[in-house]
Coordinates of N, CA, C and O in Angstrom, one line a residue:
Y12 N -30.4 -2.3 -55.9 CA -29.6 -1.5 -54.9 C -28.8 -0.4 -55.6 O -28.3 -0.6 -56.7
M13 N -28.6 0.6 -54.9 CA -27.9 1.7 -55.5 C -26.4 1.5 -55.3 O -26.0 1.0 -54.2
H14 N -25.7 1.9 -56.2 CA -24.2 1.8 -56.1 C -23.7 3.0 -55.3 O -24.0 4.1 -55.6
V15 N -23.1 2.7 -54.1 CA -22.6 3.8 -53.3 C -21.0 3.8 -53.4 O -20.4 2.8 -53.2
E16 N -20.6 5.0 -53.7 CA -19.1 5.1 -53.8 C -18.5 5.2 -52.5 O -19.0 6.0 -51.6
Q17 N -17.4 4.5 -52.2 CA -16.8 4.5 -50.9 C -15.9 5.7 -50.8 O -15.1 6.0 -51.7
N18 N -16.0 6.5 -49.7 CA -15.2 7.6 -49.5 C -13.9 7.2 -48.8 O -13.9 6.6 -47.8
S19 N -12.8 7.4 -49.5 CA -11.5 6.9 -49.0 C -11.1 7.6 -47.7 O -10.5 7.0 -46.8
E20 N -11.5 8.8 -47.5 CA -11.1 9.5 -46.3 C -11.9 8.9 -45.1 O -11.3 8.7 -44.0
L21 N -13.2 8.7 -45.3 CA -14.0 8.0 -44.3 C -13.5 6.6 -44.0 O -13.4 6.2 -42.8
Q22 N -13.1 5.9 -45.0 CA -12.5 4.6 -44.8 C -11.2 4.6 -44.0 O -11.0 3.8 -43.1
N23 N -10.4 5.6 -44.2 CA -9.1 5.8 -43.4 C -9.4 6.1 -42.0 O -8.8 5.5 -41.1
V24 N -10.4 6.9 -41.7 CA -10.8 7.2 -40.3 C -11.3 5.9 -39.6 O -10.9 5.6 -38.5
Y25 N -12.1 5.2 -40.3 CA -12.7 3.9 -39.8 C -11.5 3.0 -39.5 O -11.5 2.3 -38.4
D26 N -10.6 2.8 -40.4 CA -9.4 1.9 -40.3 C -8.6 2.3 -39.1 O -8.2 1.4 -38.3
R27 N -8.3 3.6 -38.9 CA -7.5 4.1 -37.8 C -8.3 3.8 -36.4 O -7.7 3.4 -35.5
R28 N -9.6 4.0 -36.5 CA -10.4 3.8 -35.2 C -10.3 2.3 -34.9 O -10.2 2.0 -33.7
M29 N -10.5 1.5 -35.8 CA -10.5 0.0 -35.6 C -9.1 -0.4 -35.1 O -8.9 -1.2 -34.2
S30 N -8.0 0.2 -35.7 CA -6.7 -0.1 -35.3 C -6.4 0.3 -33.8 O -5.8 -0.4 -33.0
D31 N -6.9 1.5 -33.4 CA -6.8 2.0 -32.1 C -7.5 1.1 -31.1 O -7.0 0.8 -30.0
N32 N -8.7 0.7 -31.5 CA -9.5 -0.2 -30.6 C -8.8 -1.6 -30.4 O -8.8 -2.1 -29.3
E33 N -8.2 -2.1 -31.5 CA -7.4 -3.3 -31.4 C -6.2 -3.2 -30.4 O -5.9 -4.0 -29.6
R34 N -5.5 -2.0 -30.5 CA -4.4 -1.8 -29.7 C -4.8 -1.7 -28.2 O -4.2 -2.2 -27.3
I35 N -5.9 -1.0 -28.0 CA -6.5 -0.8 -26.6 C -6.8 -2.2 -26.1 O -6.5 -2.5 -24.9
D36 N -7.5 -3.0 -26.9 CA -7.9 -4.3 -26.4 C -6.7 -5.2 -26.1 O -6.7 -5.9 -25.1
C37 N -5.7 -5.1 -26.9 CA -4.5 -5.9 -26.7 C -3.8 -5.4 -25.5 O -3.4 -6.3 -24.6
R38 N -3.6 -4.1 -25.3 CA -3.0 -3.6 -24.1 C -3.8 -3.9 -22.8 O -3.2 -4.3 -21.8
M39 N -5.1 -3.8 -22.9 CA -5.9 -4.1 -21.7 C -5.7 -5.6 -21.4 O -5.6 -5.9 -20.2
S40 N -5.7 -6.5 -22.3 CA -5.4 -7.9 -22.0 C -4.1 -8.1 -21.4 O -4.0 -8.9 -20.4
E41 N -3.1 -7.4 -21.8 CA -1.7 -7.5 -21.2 C -1.7 -7.0 -19.8 O -1.2 -7.7 -18.9
I42 N -2.3 -5.8 -19.6 CA -2.4 -5.3 -18.2 C -3.1 -6.2 -17.3 O -2.7 -6.5 -16.2
T43 N -4.3 -6.7 -17.7 CA -5.1 -7.6 -16.9 C -4.3 -8.8 -16.5 O -4.2 -9.2 -15.3
S44 N -3.6 -9.4 -17.5 CA -2.8 -10.6 -17.2 C -1.7 -10.3 -16.2 O -1.4 -11.1 -15.3
E45 N -1.0 -9.2 -16.4 CA 0.1 -8.8 -15.5 C -0.4 -8.6 -14.1 O 0.2 -9.0 -13.1
L46 N -1.5 -7.9 -13.9 CA -2.1 -7.7 -12.6 C -2.5 -8.9 -11.9 O -2.3 -9.1 -10.7
L47 N -3.1 -9.8 -12.7 CA -3.6 -11.1 -12.1 C -2.5 -12.0 -11.8 O -2.6 -12.9 -10.9
Q48 N -1.3 -11.9 -12.4 CA -0.2 -12.8 -12.2 C 0.8 -12.2 -11.2 O 1.8 -12.8 -10.9
S49 N 0.5 -11.0 -10.7 CA 1.5 -10.4 -9.8 C 1.7 -11.3 -8.6 O 0.8 -11.8 -8.0
D50 N 3.0 -11.5 -8.3 CA 3.3 -12.4 -7.1 C 3.9 -11.6 -6.0 O 4.5 -12.1 -5.1
S51 N 3.6 -10.3 -6.0 CA 4.1 -9.5 -4.8 C 3.5 -10.0 -3.6 O 2.3 -10.4 -3.5
R52 N 4.3 -10.1 -2.5 CA 3.8 -10.6 -1.3 C 3.9 -9.5 -0.2 O 4.8 -8.7 -0.2
G53 N 3.0 -9.6 0.7 CA 3.1 -8.7 1.9 C 2.6 -7.3 1.6 O 2.0 -7.0 0.5
A54 N 2.8 -6.4 2.5 CA 2.3 -5.0 2.5 C 3.1 -4.2 1.5 O 4.2 -4.6 1.1
F55 N 2.6 -3.1 1.1 CA 3.2 -2.2 0.2 C 3.9 -1.1 1.0 O 3.3 -0.4 1.8
F56 N 5.3 -1.0 0.8 CA 6.0 0.1 1.5 C 6.2 1.2 0.5 O 6.5 1.0 -0.7
C57 N 6.0 2.4 1.0 CA 6.2 3.6 0.1 C 6.7 4.8 0.8 O 6.8 4.8 2.1
D58 N 7.1 5.8 0.1 CA 7.5 7.1 0.7 C 6.2 7.7 1.4 O 5.1 7.5 1.0
Y59 N 6.5 8.6 2.3 CA 5.4 9.2 3.1 C 4.5 10.0 2.2 O 3.3 10.0 2.4
V60 N 5.0 10.7 1.2 CA 4.1 11.5 0.3 C 3.1 10.5 -0.5 O 1.9 10.8 -0.6
V61 N 3.6 9.4 -0.9 CA 2.7 8.4 -1.6 C 1.7 7.8 -0.5 O 0.6 7.6 -0.8
F62 N 2.2 7.6 0.7 CA 1.3 7.1 1.8 C 0.2 8.1 2.0 O -1.0 7.6 2.1
Q63 N 0.4 9.4 1.9 CA -0.6 10.4 2.1 C -1.6 10.3 0.9 O -2.8 10.4 1.2
E64 N -1.1 10.1 -0.3 CA -2.0 10.0 -1.4 C -2.9 8.8 -1.4 O -4.1 8.8 -1.7
I65 N -2.3 7.7 -0.9 CA -3.0 6.4 -0.8 C -4.1 6.6 0.3 O -5.2 6.1 0.1
Y66 N -3.8 7.2 1.4 CA -4.8 7.5 2.4 C -6.0 8.3 1.8 O -7.1 7.9 2.0
D67 N -5.7 9.3 1.0 CA -6.7 10.1 0.4 C -7.7 9.2 -0.4 O -8.9 9.3 -0.4
L68 N -7.1 8.3 -1.2 CA -7.9 7.4 -2.1 C -8.7 6.5 -1.2 O -9.9 6.3 -1.5
L69 N -8.1 5.9 -0.2 CA -8.8 5.0 0.6 C -9.9 5.7 1.4 O -11.0 5.1 1.6
A70 N -9.6 6.8 1.9 CA -10.6 7.6 2.7 C -11.8 7.9 1.9 O -13.0 7.7 2.4
L71 N -11.6 8.2 0.6 CA -12.8 8.5 -0.2 C -13.6 7.3 -0.4 O -14.9 7.3 -0.2
E72 N -13.0 6.1 -0.7 CA -13.7 4.9 -0.9 C -14.4 4.4 0.4 O -15.5 4.0 0.4
L73 N -13.7 4.5 1.5 CA -14.2 3.9 2.8 C -15.3 4.8 3.3 O -16.1 4.4 4.0
T74 N -15.2 6.1 3.0 CA -16.3 7.0 3.4 C -17.6 6.6 2.7 O -18.7 6.6 3.3
R75 N -17.5 6.3 1.4 CA -18.6 5.9 0.6 C -19.2 4.6 1.2 O -20.4 4.4 1.2
T76 N -18.4 3.7 1.6 CA -18.9 2.4 2.1 C -19.1 2.4 3.6 O -19.4 1.3 4.2
K77 N -18.9 3.5 4.3 CA -19.1 3.7 5.7 C -18.2 2.7 6.5 O -18.6 2.2 7.5
S78 N -16.9 2.5 6.0 CA -15.9 1.7 6.7 C -15.0 2.6 7.5 O -15.1 3.8 7.4
S79 N -14.0 2.0 8.1 CA -13.0 2.8 8.9 C -11.6 2.6 8.4 O -11.3 1.6 7.8
I80 N -10.8 3.5 8.8 CA -9.3 3.4 8.7 C -8.7 3.8 10.0 O -9.0 4.8 10.6
W81 N -7.8 2.9 10.4 CA -7.0 3.2 11.6 C -5.6 3.4 11.3 O -5.1 2.8 10.3
L82 N -4.9 4.2 12.0 CA -3.5 4.5 11.8 C -2.7 3.7 12.9 O -2.9 3.9 14.1
G83 N -1.7 2.9 12.5 CA -0.8 2.3 13.4 C 0.5 3.0 13.3 O 1.0 3.3 12.2
V84 N 1.1 3.3 14.5 CA 2.4 4.0 14.5 C 3.3 3.2 15.4 O 3.0 2.8 16.5
I85 N 4.5 2.9 14.8 CA 5.5 2.0 15.5 C 6.7 2.9 15.6 O 7.2 3.4 14.6
A86 N 7.2 3.0 16.9 CA 8.5 3.6 17.1 C 9.5 2.6 17.5 O 9.3 1.8 18.5
I87 N 10.6 2.5 16.8 CA 11.8 1.7 17.2 C 12.8 2.5 17.9 O 13.3 3.4 17.3
Q88 N 13.0 2.2 19.1 CA 14.0 3.0 19.9 C 15.2 2.2 20.2 O 15.1 1.0 20.6
P89 N 16.4 2.8 20.2 CA 17.6 2.1 20.5 C 17.6 1.8 22.0 O 17.0 2.6 22.8
R90 N 18.2 0.6 22.4 CA 18.2 0.3 23.9 C 19.1 1.3 24.6 O 18.8 1.6 25.7
E91 N 20.2 1.6 24.0 CA 21.2 2.5 24.7 C 20.8 3.9 24.5 O 20.5 4.3 23.4
T92 N 20.8 4.6 25.6 CA 20.4 6.0 25.5 C 21.3 6.9 24.7 O 20.8 7.9 24.1
N93 N 22.5 6.5 24.6 CA 23.5 7.4 23.8 C 23.6 6.9 22.3 O 24.4 7.4 21.6
A94 N 22.8 5.9 21.9 CA 22.9 5.4 20.5 C 22.3 6.5 19.6 O 21.4 7.2 19.9
K95 N 22.9 6.5 18.4 CA 22.4 7.4 17.4 C 21.4 6.7 16.4 O 21.5 5.5 16.2
Y96 N 20.5 7.5 16.0 CA 19.5 6.9 15.1 C 20.1 6.4 13.7 O 19.6 5.5 13.1
E97 N 21.2 7.1 13.4 CA 21.9 6.6 12.2 C 22.4 5.2 12.3 O 22.4 4.4 11.4
D98 N 22.7 4.8 13.6 CA 23.2 3.4 13.8 C 22.0 2.4 13.7 O 22.2 1.2 13.6
L99 N 20.8 2.9 13.7 CA 19.6 2.0 13.6 C 19.2 1.7 12.2 O 18.3 0.9 11.9
A100 N 19.9 2.3 11.2 CA 19.5 2.2 9.8 C 19.3 0.8 9.3 O 18.3 0.4 8.7
E101 N 20.3 -0.1 9.6 CA 20.3 -1.5 9.2 C 19.2 -2.2 9.9 O 18.4 -3.0 9.4
H102 N 19.0 -1.9 11.2 CA 18.0 -2.5 12.1 C 16.6 -2.1 11.5 O 15.7 -3.0 11.4
I103 N 16.4 -0.9 11.1 CA 15.1 -0.4 10.6 C 14.8 -1.1 9.3 O 13.7 -1.5 9.0
E104 N 15.8 -1.4 8.4 CA 15.6 -2.1 7.2 C 15.0 -3.5 7.5 O 14.2 -4.0 6.8
I105 N 15.6 -4.2 8.5 CA 15.1 -5.5 8.9 C 13.7 -5.4 9.4 O 12.8 -6.2 9.0
V106 N 13.4 -4.4 10.2 CA 12.1 -4.2 10.7 C 11.1 -3.9 9.6 O 9.9 -4.4 9.6
K107 N 11.5 -3.2 8.6 CA 10.7 -2.9 7.4 C 10.2 -4.2 6.8 O 9.1 -4.4 6.5
D108 N 11.2 -5.1 6.6 CA 10.8 -6.4 6.0 C 9.9 -7.3 6.9 O 9.0 -7.9 6.5
L109 N 10.1 -7.2 8.2 CA 9.3 -7.9 9.2 C 7.8 -7.4 9.1 O 6.9 -8.2 9.1
I110 N 7.7 -6.1 9.0 CA 6.3 -5.5 8.8 C 5.7 -5.9 7.5 O 4.6 -6.3 7.4
R111 N 6.5 -5.7 6.4 CA 6.0 -6.0 5.1 C 5.4 -7.4 5.0 O 4.3 -7.6 4.5
Y112 N 6.1 -8.4 5.5 CA 5.7 -9.8 5.4 C 4.8 -10.3 6.5 O 4.4 -11.5 6.5
N113 N 4.4 -9.4 7.4 CA 3.5 -9.8 8.5 C 2.2 -9.0 8.5 O 1.4 -9.0 9.4
L114 N 2.0 -8.2 7.4 CA 0.8 -7.5 7.2 C 0.1 -8.1 5.9 O 0.8 -8.8 5.2
R115 N -1.1 -7.8 5.7 CA -1.8 -8.3 4.5 C -1.3 -7.7 3.3 O -0.9 -6.5 3.3
K116 N -1.3 -8.5 2.2 CA -1.1 -7.9 0.9 C -2.1 -6.8 0.7 O -3.3 -7.0 0.9
G117 N -1.7 -5.7 0.3 CA -2.6 -4.5 0.0 C -2.6 -3.5 1.2 O -3.0 -2.4 1.0
D118 N -2.0 -3.9 2.4 CA -1.9 -2.9 3.4 C -0.7 -2.0 3.0 O 0.2 -2.4 2.2
V119 N -0.7 -0.8 3.5 CA 0.3 0.2 3.2 C 1.0 0.7 4.4 O 0.4 1.0 5.4
F120 N 2.3 0.9 4.3 CA 3.1 1.5 5.4 C 4.3 2.3 4.9 O 4.7 2.1 3.7
C121 N 4.8 3.1 5.7 CA 5.9 4.0 5.3 C 6.8 4.3 6.6 O 6.4 4.0 7.7
L122 N 7.9 4.9 6.3 CA 8.7 5.5 7.4 C 8.3 6.9 7.4 O 8.5 7.6 6.4
S123 N 7.8 7.4 8.5 CA 7.4 8.8 8.6 C 8.5 9.6 9.2 O 8.5 10.9 9.1
S124 N 9.5 9.0 9.8 CA 10.7 9.6 10.3 C 11.7 8.5 10.4 O 11.4 7.3 10.2
P125 N 13.0 8.8 10.7 CA 14.0 7.7 10.7 C 13.7 6.5 11.5 O 14.2 5.4 11.2
N126 N 12.9 6.6 12.6 CA 12.7 5.4 13.4 C 11.2 5.2 13.7 O 10.8 4.4 14.5
I127 N 10.3 5.8 12.9 CA 8.9 5.7 13.1 C 8.2 5.3 11.9 O 8.3 5.9 10.8
F128 N 7.5 4.1 12.0 CA 6.7 3.6 10.8 C 5.2 4.0 11.0 O 4.7 4.1 12.2
A129 N 4.6 4.3 9.9 CA 3.1 4.6 9.9 C 2.5 3.5 9.1 O 3.0 3.2 8.0
L130 N 1.4 3.0 9.6 CA 0.6 1.9 8.9 C -0.8 2.3 8.7 O -1.4 2.7 9.6
L131 N -1.3 2.1 7.5 CA -2.8 2.3 7.3 C -3.4 1.0 7.5 O -3.0 -0.1 6.9
L132 N -4.4 1.0 8.4 CA -5.2 -0.2 8.7 C -6.6 -0.1 8.3 O -7.5 0.3 9.2
P133 N -6.9 -0.2 7.0 CA -8.3 0.0 6.6 C -9.2 -1.2 7.0 O -8.7 -2.3 7.2
T134 N -10.5 -0.9 7.0 CA -11.5 -1.8 7.4 C -11.2 -2.6 8.6 O -11.4 -3.8 8.7
T135 N -10.7 -1.9 9.6 CA -10.4 -2.5 10.9 C -11.1 -1.6 12.0 O -11.7 -0.6 11.7
N136 N -10.9 -2.0 13.2 CA -11.3 -1.2 14.4 C -10.2 -1.2 15.4 O -9.2 -1.8 15.2
Q137 N -10.5 -0.6 16.6 CA -9.4 -0.5 17.6 C -8.9 -1.9 18.0 O -7.8 -2.2 18.2
I138 N -9.9 -2.8 18.2 CA -9.5 -4.2 18.7 C -8.6 -4.9 17.7 O -7.6 -5.4 18.0
T139 N -9.1 -5.0 16.4 CA -8.3 -5.7 15.5 C -7.0 -4.9 15.1 O -6.0 -5.5 14.8
G140 N -7.1 -3.6 15.2 CA -5.8 -2.8 15.0 C -4.8 -3.1 16.0 O -3.6 -3.3 15.7
N141 N -5.2 -3.2 17.3 CA -4.3 -3.6 18.4 C -3.8 -5.0 18.2 O -2.7 -5.3 18.5
M142 N -4.7 -5.9 17.7 CA -4.2 -7.3 17.5 C -3.1 -7.4 16.4 O -2.1 -8.1 16.6
V143 N -3.3 -6.6 15.4 CA -2.3 -6.5 14.3 C -0.9 -6.0 14.9 O 0.1 -6.6 14.7
M144 N -1.0 -4.9 15.7 CA 0.2 -4.4 16.3 C 0.8 -5.3 17.3 O 2.0 -5.4 17.4
D145 N 0.0 -6.0 18.1 CA 0.5 -7.0 19.1 C 1.3 -8.1 18.3 O 2.4 -8.5 18.7
R146 N 0.7 -8.5 17.2 CA 1.4 -9.6 16.4 C 2.7 -9.1 15.9 O 3.7 -9.8 15.9
L147 N 2.7 -7.9 15.4 CA 4.0 -7.3 14.9 C 5.0 -7.2 16.0 O 6.2 -7.4 15.8
S148 N 4.6 -6.8 17.2 CA 5.5 -6.7 18.3 C 6.0 -8.1 18.7 O 7.2 -8.2 18.9
R149 N 5.2 -9.1 18.7 CA 5.7 -10.5 19.0 C 6.7 -10.9 17.9 O 7.7 -11.5 18.3
V150 N 6.4 -10.6 16.6 CA 7.4 -11.0 15.6 C 8.7 -10.3 15.8 O 9.8 -10.8 15.6
Y151 N 8.6 -9.0 16.1 CA 9.8 -8.2 16.4 C 10.7 -8.8 17.5 O 11.9 -9.1 17.3
Y152 N 10.1 -9.1 18.6 CA 10.8 -9.6 19.8 C 11.3 -11.0 19.6 O 12.3 -11.5 20.1
T153 N 10.6 -11.8 18.7 CA 11.0 -13.1 18.3 C 12.2 -13.1 17.4 O 13.2 -13.8 17.6
H154 N 12.2 -12.1 16.5 CA 13.3 -11.9 15.6 C 14.6 -11.4 16.3 O 15.7 -11.7 15.9
F155 N 14.3 -10.5 17.2 CA 15.4 -9.8 18.0 C 15.4 -10.2 19.4 O 15.0 -9.4 20.3
P156 N 15.7 -11.5 19.8 CA 15.6 -11.9 21.2 C 16.5 -11.2 22.1 O 16.3 -11.0 23.3
E157 N 17.6 -10.6 21.5 CA 18.6 -9.9 22.3 C 18.1 -8.5 22.6 O 18.8 -7.7 23.2
H158 N 16.9 -8.1 22.0 CA 16.3 -6.8 22.3 C 17.3 -5.7 21.9 O 17.7 -4.9 22.7
A159 N 17.6 -5.6 20.6 CA 18.5 -4.6 20.1 C 17.8 -3.2 20.2 O 18.5 -2.2 20.2
G160 N 16.5 -3.2 20.4 CA 15.8 -1.9 20.5 C 14.4 -2.2 21.1 O 14.1 -3.4 21.4
T161 N 13.7 -1.2 21.3 CA 12.3 -1.4 21.8 C 11.3 -1.1 20.7 O 11.5 -0.2 19.8
F162 N 10.2 -1.8 20.8 CA 9.1 -1.7 19.8 C 7.9 -1.1 20.5 O 7.3 -1.8 21.3
N163 N 7.6 0.2 20.3 CA 6.5 0.8 20.9 C 5.5 1.1 19.8 O 5.8 1.5 18.8
Y164 N 4.2 1.0 20.2 CA 3.2 1.3 19.1 C 1.9 1.9 19.7 O 1.6 1.8 20.9
R165 N 1.1 2.5 18.9 CA -0.2 3.0 19.2 C -1.1 2.9 18.0 O -0.6 2.8 16.8
V166 N -2.4 2.8 18.2 CA -3.3 2.7 17.1 C -4.3 3.9 17.3 O -4.8 4.2 18.4
Y167 N -4.5 4.7 16.2 CA -5.3 5.9 16.3 C -6.4 5.8 15.2 O -6.1 5.3 14.1
P168 N -7.6 6.3 15.5 CA -8.6 6.3 14.4 C -8.4 7.5 13.5 O -8.1 8.6 13.9
L169 N -8.4 7.2 12.2 CA -8.3 8.3 11.2 C -9.7 8.6 10.6 O -10.1 9.7 10.4
L170 N -10.4 7.5 10.4 CA -11.8 7.6 9.8 C -12.6 6.5 10.4 O -12.3 5.3 10.2
E171 N -13.5 6.8 11.3 CA -14.3 5.8 11.9 C -15.6 5.5 11.1 O -16.1 6.4 10.5
A172 N -15.9 4.2 11.2 CA -17.1 3.8 10.4 C -18.3 4.5 10.9 O -18.5 4.7 12.1
Q173 N -19.2 4.9 10.0 CA -20.4 5.6 10.3 C -21.6 4.6 10.1 O -21.6 3.9 9.1
E174 N -22.4 4.6 11.1 CA -23.6 3.7 11.0 C -24.7 4.3 10.2 O -24.9 5.4 10.1

């Protein structure tokens, strides 16, 4: 065999590359572990701008799979006609938690105005979308038997499944 002289510059590049790969593998292992151990419960609440971005991502994927997305809209109205929406702030926070823990993990919702929630209902249809909203309405009126406000909702198609 011929004696080959080792190029130190080439060896340094190789060592750095191996070191980078080891760091990537280590970080990937950490990220995977953190994601799999996540104990977040319920739906994801976000700002409206993030909600729009998530819709764009979901719409792209669901268009590819020919699935649908429905939009649920919930309006919480004060019982008293002269009540101010600012007075509803604490009530809205409680409703936010009721929605979060009564939707599936992975569902997304936001406040689109001070008293109106928007919910993305992917891979559903009008019937199941209405069932979800009916369930949320029952939870609301069970939690607030004194009817501190009214819970009105509608379900709208954003992206309907294509056959």
